[in-house]
């Protein structure tokens, strides 16, 4: 009978209980990682214009935030540091008294079980804003890798639970792994920003981290957005060098890459839902053009569906609240 097709997918959509029974993808607060921008000093809470709701914070302020976030179900944070001064070598990155190194024990004291991930890169610490050491206008690979490995060890020494290199130099995962192991941190995992594109979606982050390059761009180290096969080369190299988790960044514009990488590796995958993706949601929501809670949960669910085990997102705390509210109804 034409009115009664044998297969009626709508049968399983009839009630909320049925829909939940056959739902393929879940989203929980414990899947999310909240970024923190750390500044020196005390009582510092500086809003970031292009990222409404996100602030640069001193360690004491961040400590009360993480305590609150733990109670909302957030289980991991990733730290970015804004040093008191910048120089050509990015000295602040591996300074034992650096802004991230000093903050880690403060955060750990406030929320002892919160997983603290240290982002490893030089761009917040160099006066030229590039992710590595430079000679003229060239970003050097080998000397940068050495600085990154030293930074990773110094975060581990300060108590970081995981390190996450975001610089896109070649061979850095292997070098960081060797340095961590030699320094007695063989238990500290590496989450590699393996597949990181040279993206306009990082715009607001560069305001937040005060890390815009003073000349040129990042196209000689970050990936060309037009490339997909190259992502699998990057991912395979990092896996071979000992990465424990592979990341794709940005998230929503690169779900094809994430889904294809999911088929090619057994490692856990992370996706970074970046500052520009956050800013676009916030701007549209501020105009009343979209329903913010629904857009956030749908976006994060889509990233999970494409294959992400964990998502780094500035929406983490908001999403944890929305998830709690929807569970209560
Ligand atoms: C630094 C770094 C960047 C981001 C994370 N780590 C910026 C960049 O590469 O320019 C971007 C994060 C975001 O946009 O939210 N290496």
Short mmCIF file of C-alpha atoms and ligand atoms in Angstrom, two decimals:
data_model
loop_
_atom_site.label_atom_id
_atom_site.label_comp_id
_atom_site.label_asym_id
_atom_site.label_seq_id
_atom_site.Cartn_x
_atom_site.Cartn_y
_atom_site.Cartn_z
CA UNK A 1 0.00 0.00 0.00
CA UNK A 2 1.45 3.30 -1.03
CA UNK A 3 0.46 5.03 2.27
CA UNK A 4 2.20 2.35 4.40
CA UNK A 5 5.79 1.82 3.35
CA UNK A 6 7.41 -1.29 4.90
CA UNK A 7 10.27 0.80 6.29
CA UNK A 8 9.01 3.77 8.29
CA UNK A 9 11.97 5.45 10.05
CA UNK A 10 9.47 7.71 11.81
CA UNK A 11 8.35 4.73 13.99
CA UNK A 12 11.47 5.15 16.08
CA UNK A 13 11.08 8.92 16.37
CA UNK A 14 7.60 8.86 17.84
CA UNK A 15 8.51 9.59 21.49
CA UNK A 16 11.44 11.07 23.39
CA UNK A 17 12.11 7.71 25.06
CA UNK A 18 12.28 5.89 21.71
CA UNK A 19 14.56 8.56 20.28
CA UNK A 20 16.86 8.27 23.25
CA UNK A 21 16.86 4.47 22.98
CA UNK A 22 18.26 4.53 19.44
CA UNK A 23 20.47 7.62 19.77
CA UNK A 24 23.90 6.88 18.25
CA UNK A 25 25.97 9.67 19.76
CA UNK A 26 26.24 10.93 23.33
CA UNK A 27 27.61 14.18 24.69
CA UNK A 28 28.69 14.55 28.29
CA UNK A 29 30.48 17.26 30.23
CA UNK A 30 33.32 14.79 30.77
CA UNK A 31 33.96 14.76 26.98
CA UNK A 32 34.84 18.46 27.07
CA UNK A 33 38.06 20.36 27.79
CA UNK A 34 37.83 24.01 28.85
CA UNK A 35 40.68 26.37 27.82
CA UNK A 36 42.15 28.87 30.30
CA UNK A 37 44.24 31.96 29.44
CA UNK A 38 46.54 32.63 32.38
CA UNK A 39 48.03 36.02 33.20
CA UNK A 40 50.49 36.95 35.96
CA UNK A 41 49.38 38.59 39.20
CA UNK A 42 46.34 38.26 41.42
CA UNK A 43 42.64 39.16 41.16
CA UNK A 44 43.02 39.50 37.38
CA UNK A 45 39.92 38.82 35.33
CA UNK A 46 40.11 40.50 31.92
CA UNK A 47 37.31 39.92 29.43
CA UNK A 48 38.34 39.11 25.84
CA UNK A 49 36.36 41.35 23.47
CA UNK A 50 35.99 38.89 20.60
CA UNK A 51 35.15 35.96 22.91
CA UNK A 52 32.23 37.06 25.12
CA UNK A 53 32.15 35.07 28.36
CA UNK A 54 35.86 34.18 28.25
CA UNK A 55 38.45 36.02 30.38
CA UNK A 56 42.17 36.07 30.86
CA UNK A 57 42.62 35.07 34.50
CA UNK A 58 45.34 35.06 37.12
CA UNK A 59 45.95 31.72 38.86
CA UNK A 60 43.90 32.58 41.97
CA UNK A 61 40.85 33.52 39.87
CA UNK A 62 41.32 30.45 37.66
CA UNK A 63 41.48 28.31 40.83
CA UNK A 64 38.00 29.32 41.94
CA UNK A 65 36.76 28.83 38.38
CA UNK A 66 38.05 25.25 38.16
CA UNK A 67 36.47 24.40 41.50
CA UNK A 68 33.10 25.59 40.16
CA UNK A 69 33.59 23.83 36.81
CA UNK A 70 34.43 20.53 38.53
CA UNK A 71 31.04 20.68 40.25
CA UNK A 72 29.40 21.18 36.85
CA UNK A 73 31.05 18.01 35.53
CA UNK A 74 34.03 19.50 33.68
CA UNK A 75 36.97 17.14 34.14
CA UNK A 76 39.77 18.72 32.07
CA UNK A 77 41.27 22.12 31.30
CA UNK A 78 43.98 23.21 28.86
CA UNK A 79 46.29 26.04 29.84
CA UNK A 80 47.70 28.89 27.75
CA UNK A 81 50.07 31.38 29.36
CA UNK A 82 50.59 35.08 28.76
CA UNK A 83 54.03 35.85 30.16
CA UNK A 84 54.97 39.18 31.78
CA UNK A 85 57.50 39.75 28.97
CA UNK A 86 58.28 38.22 25.60
CA UNK A 87 61.62 37.71 23.85
CA UNK A 88 63.04 36.15 20.69
CA UNK A 89 63.61 32.76 22.37
CA UNK A 90 60.25 32.55 24.11
CA UNK A 91 62.06 32.23 27.46
CA UNK A 92 58.78 32.32 29.39
CA UNK A 93 57.72 28.98 27.90
CA UNK A 94 60.11 26.85 29.97
CA UNK A 95 60.71 29.23 32.87
CA UNK A 96 60.19 27.21 36.09
CA UNK A 97 58.62 30.39 37.50
CA UNK A 98 56.55 30.91 34.35
CA UNK A 99 52.89 31.84 34.42
CA UNK A 100 51.67 28.30 33.56
CA UNK A 101 54.24 26.54 35.76
CA UNK A 102 53.19 28.61 38.78
CA UNK A 103 49.49 28.19 38.10
CA UNK A 104 49.44 24.39 37.83
CA UNK A 105 49.91 23.65 41.57
CA UNK A 106 47.38 26.38 42.43
CA UNK A 107 44.77 24.79 40.16
CA UNK A 108 45.62 21.32 41.45
CA UNK A 109 45.14 22.49 45.04
CA UNK A 110 41.71 23.90 44.13
CA UNK A 111 40.50 20.86 42.17
CA UNK A 112 42.89 17.96 42.80
CA UNK A 113 41.29 15.59 40.31
CA UNK A 114 40.88 18.07 37.46
CA UNK A 115 43.02 16.91 34.52
CA UNK A 116 45.42 19.73 33.74
CA UNK A 117 46.72 19.82 30.17
CA UNK A 118 49.53 22.23 29.26
CA UNK A 119 49.52 23.57 25.70
CA UNK A 120 53.10 23.55 24.41
CA UNK A 121 53.98 26.30 21.94
CA UNK A 122 56.21 29.34 21.69
CA UNK A 123 53.81 31.83 20.06
CA UNK A 124 52.55 33.35 23.32
CA UNK A 125 56.15 33.73 24.53
CA UNK A 126 58.03 35.07 21.48
CA UNK A 127 58.17 38.81 20.79
CA UNK A 128 57.56 38.11 17.07
CA UNK A 129 54.52 35.92 17.76
CA UNK A 130 55.62 32.92 15.67
CA UNK A 131 55.36 29.38 17.05
CA UNK A 132 59.11 28.83 16.74
CA UNK A 133 62.52 30.48 16.73
CA UNK A 134 63.22 32.56 13.66
CA UNK A 135 66.17 33.47 11.48
CA UNK A 136 65.23 36.40 9.28
CA UNK A 137 61.70 35.49 8.32
CA UNK A 138 62.22 31.72 8.45
CA UNK A 139 60.80 29.66 11.32
CA UNK A 140 63.54 27.18 12.23
CA UNK A 141 62.62 23.56 12.95
CA UNK A 142 65.38 21.84 14.96
CA UNK A 143 66.10 24.65 17.47
CA UNK A 144 62.36 25.14 17.99
CA UNK A 145 61.83 21.45 18.73
CA UNK A 146 64.52 21.66 21.39
CA UNK A 147 62.75 24.60 23.09
CA UNK A 148 59.40 22.81 22.90
CA UNK A 149 60.81 19.67 24.51
CA UNK A 150 62.28 21.76 27.34
CA UNK A 151 58.91 23.49 27.82
CA UNK A 152 57.01 20.19 27.93
CA UNK A 153 59.37 18.87 30.61
CA UNK A 154 58.97 22.04 32.66
CA UNK A 155 55.14 21.74 32.58
CA UNK A 156 55.38 18.08 33.60
CA UNK A 157 57.71 19.06 36.42
CA UNK A 158 55.16 21.65 37.57
CA UNK A 159 52.52 18.91 37.73
CA UNK A 160 50.78 18.93 34.33
CA UNK A 161 48.89 15.69 33.69
CA UNK A 162 49.30 15.90 29.92
CA UNK A 163 51.14 18.05 27.37
CA UNK A 164 49.71 19.20 24.05
CA UNK A 165 52.15 20.53 21.43
CA UNK A 166 50.36 22.96 19.08
CA UNK A 167 53.30 24.36 17.11
CA UNK A 168 53.29 22.06 14.02
CA UNK A 169 57.09 21.67 13.82
CA UNK A 170 58.29 18.37 12.33
CA UNK A 171 59.51 15.71 14.75
CA UNK A 172 58.42 17.48 17.91
CA UNK A 173 56.28 14.66 19.28
CA UNK A 174 59.23 12.25 19.22
CA UNK A 175 61.55 14.81 20.78
CA UNK A 176 59.06 15.67 23.52
CA UNK A 177 58.46 11.96 24.23
CA UNK A 178 62.21 11.31 24.61
CA UNK A 179 62.74 14.34 26.83
CA UNK A 180 59.78 13.50 29.07
CA UNK A 181 60.95 9.90 29.43
CA UNK A 182 64.52 10.92 30.25
CA UNK A 183 63.30 13.38 32.88
CA UNK A 184 61.20 10.71 34.61
CA UNK A 185 57.83 11.64 33.10
CA UNK A 186 57.20 8.55 31.01
CA UNK A 187 53.66 8.44 32.49
CA UNK A 188 52.72 11.85 31.03
CA UNK A 189 50.72 11.48 27.79
CA UNK A 190 51.12 13.65 24.70
CA UNK A 191 48.02 14.98 22.94
CA UNK A 192 49.37 16.13 19.61
CA UNK A 193 47.81 18.91 17.57
CA UNK A 194 48.60 16.55 14.70
CA UNK A 195 46.32 18.02 12.07
CA UNK A 196 46.27 21.77 12.53
CA UNK A 197 45.27 23.95 9.61
CA UNK A 198 46.43 27.52 8.90
CA UNK A 199 42.97 28.87 9.69
CA UNK A 200 41.22 32.23 9.86
CA UNK A 201 39.12 30.69 12.63
CA UNK A 202 41.97 31.36 15.10
CA UNK A 203 41.48 35.13 14.90
CA UNK A 204 39.92 35.73 18.35
CA UNK A 205 42.46 33.41 20.05
CA UNK A 206 45.27 35.67 18.94
CA UNK A 207 43.61 38.52 20.81
CA UNK A 208 43.08 36.25 23.83
CA UNK A 209 46.66 34.93 23.84
CA UNK A 210 48.22 38.12 22.45
CA UNK A 211 50.02 35.92 19.95
CA UNK A 212 49.38 37.40 16.49
CA UNK A 213 52.55 37.07 14.36
CA UNK A 214 54.25 40.44 13.85
CA UNK A 215 55.11 39.55 10.23
CA UNK A 216 53.95 36.97 7.71
CA UNK A 217 51.58 34.14 8.64
CA UNK A 218 51.72 30.56 9.84
CA UNK A 219 51.38 28.91 6.42
CA UNK A 220 54.94 27.50 6.42
CA UNK A 221 54.14 25.30 9.40
CA UNK A 222 50.35 24.94 9.72
CA UNK A 223 48.48 22.94 7.06
CA UNK A 224 46.84 24.19 3.88
CA UNK A 225 43.03 24.07 4.38
CA UNK A 226 42.74 22.58 0.88
CA UNK A 227 44.57 19.37 1.87
CA UNK A 228 43.08 16.15 3.20
CA UNK A 229 45.61 13.40 2.35
CA UNK A 230 48.34 15.42 4.03
CA UNK A 231 46.37 15.17 7.29
CA UNK A 232 46.90 11.40 7.27
CA UNK A 233 50.65 11.86 6.77
CA UNK A 234 50.81 14.24 9.75
CA UNK A 235 48.69 11.92 11.90
CA UNK A 236 50.73 8.81 10.99
CA UNK A 237 54.01 10.59 11.80
CA UNK A 238 52.77 11.71 15.21
CA UNK A 239 51.38 8.27 16.00
CA UNK A 240 54.74 6.70 15.07
CA UNK A 241 56.56 9.26 17.23
CA UNK A 242 54.50 8.25 20.25
CA UNK A 243 51.49 10.57 20.40
CA UNK A 244 48.80 9.21 22.73
CA UNK A 245 45.92 11.32 21.37
CA UNK A 246 45.66 12.95 17.94
CA UNK A 247 43.86 16.25 17.40
CA UNK A 248 42.15 17.84 14.42
CA UNK A 249 41.80 21.61 14.48
CA UNK A 250 39.55 23.56 13.77
CA UNK A 251 36.52 21.30 14.27
CA UNK A 252 33.29 22.05 12.39
CA UNK A 253 34.86 23.09 9.06
CA UNK A 254 37.05 19.95 9.14
CA UNK A 255 34.59 17.21 10.14
CA UNK A 256 35.43 15.35 6.91
CA UNK A 257 39.05 15.10 8.06
CA UNK A 258 38.01 13.97 11.53
CA UNK A 259 35.68 11.27 10.17
CA UNK A 260 38.28 9.96 7.72
CA UNK A 261 41.00 9.96 10.37
CA UNK A 262 38.65 7.99 12.67
CA UNK A 263 38.79 5.16 10.11
CA UNK A 264 42.59 5.21 9.95
CA UNK A 265 43.79 5.18 13.56
CA UNK A 266 42.87 3.36 16.76
CA UNK A 267 44.15 6.25 18.90
CA UNK A 268 41.68 8.50 20.71
CA UNK A 269 40.83 11.61 18.69
CA UNK A 270 40.41 15.15 19.93
CA UNK A 271 38.84 18.05 18.06
CA UNK A 272 39.48 21.70 18.85
CA UNK A 273 36.33 23.78 18.43
CA UNK A 274 38.30 27.00 18.07
CA UNK A 275 37.90 30.65 19.00
CA UNK A 276 36.39 31.76 15.68
CA UNK A 277 33.80 28.99 15.84
CA UNK A 278 32.91 30.18 19.36
CA UNK A 279 32.83 33.86 18.36
CA UNK A 280 30.44 33.15 15.47
CA UNK A 281 27.98 31.38 17.78
CA UNK A 282 28.20 34.15 20.37
CA UNK A 283 27.73 36.93 17.82
CA UNK A 284 24.70 35.32 16.19
CA UNK A 285 23.17 34.48 19.58
CA UNK A 286 23.70 38.05 20.81
CA UNK A 287 21.57 39.22 17.89
CA UNK A 288 18.90 36.70 18.76
CA UNK A 289 19.42 35.04 15.39
CA UNK A 290 20.05 31.55 16.76
CA UNK A 291 19.17 29.66 19.94
CA UNK A 292 22.54 29.55 21.68
CA UNK A 293 21.99 26.47 23.86
CA UNK A 294 20.66 24.41 20.95
CA UNK A 295 23.40 25.59 18.56
CA UNK A 296 26.11 24.73 21.10
CA UNK A 297 24.80 21.25 21.89
CA UNK A 298 24.14 20.47 18.22
CA UNK A 299 27.63 21.63 17.20
CA UNK A 300 29.36 19.58 19.88
CA UNK A 301 27.20 16.51 19.15
CA UNK A 302 28.12 16.80 15.46
CA UNK A 303 31.82 16.89 16.35
CA UNK A 304 31.37 13.76 18.49
CA UNK A 305 29.38 12.05 15.71
CA UNK A 306 32.21 12.70 13.24
CA UNK A 307 34.57 10.80 15.54
CA UNK A 308 35.93 12.99 18.32
CA UNK A 309 36.35 11.30 21.70
CA UNK A 310 37.06 14.63 23.36
CA UNK A 311 36.41 18.23 22.38
CA UNK A 312 38.36 21.28 23.41
CA UNK A 313 35.82 24.10 23.40
CA UNK A 314 35.22 27.52 24.94
CA UNK A 315 31.58 26.36 25.18
CA UNK A 316 32.54 23.60 27.66
CA UNK A 317 31.20 25.30 30.79
CA UNK A 318 28.04 26.58 29.07
CA UNK A 319 27.46 23.15 27.54
CA UNK A 320 27.88 21.47 30.94
CA UNK A 321 25.15 23.79 32.28
CA UNK A 322 22.84 23.10 29.34
CA UNK A 323 23.36 19.35 29.72
CA UNK A 324 22.56 19.56 33.41
CA UNK A 325 19.40 21.58 32.70
CA UNK A 326 18.20 19.18 30.02
CA UNK A 327 18.85 16.20 32.32
CA UNK A 328 16.65 17.86 34.96
CA UNK A 329 13.66 18.12 32.63
C1 LIG B 1 49.08 28.40 19.33
C2 LIG B 1 47.66 28.04 19.30
C3 LIG B 1 46.65 28.63 18.53
C4 LIG B 1 45.47 28.05 18.92
C5 LIG B 1 45.77 27.08 19.88
N1 LIG B 1 47.15 27.08 20.09
C6 LIG B 1 46.68 29.76 17.61
C7 LIG B 1 47.46 29.74 16.39
O1 LIG B 1 47.99 28.72 15.96
O2 LIG B 1 47.58 30.82 15.84
C8 LIG B 1 44.13 28.41 18.39
C9 LIG B 1 43.00 28.18 19.28
C10 LIG B 1 41.77 28.91 18.95
O3 LIG B 1 41.63 29.62 17.95
O4 LIG B 1 40.85 28.76 19.77
N2 LIG B 1 49.97 27.62 18.72
#
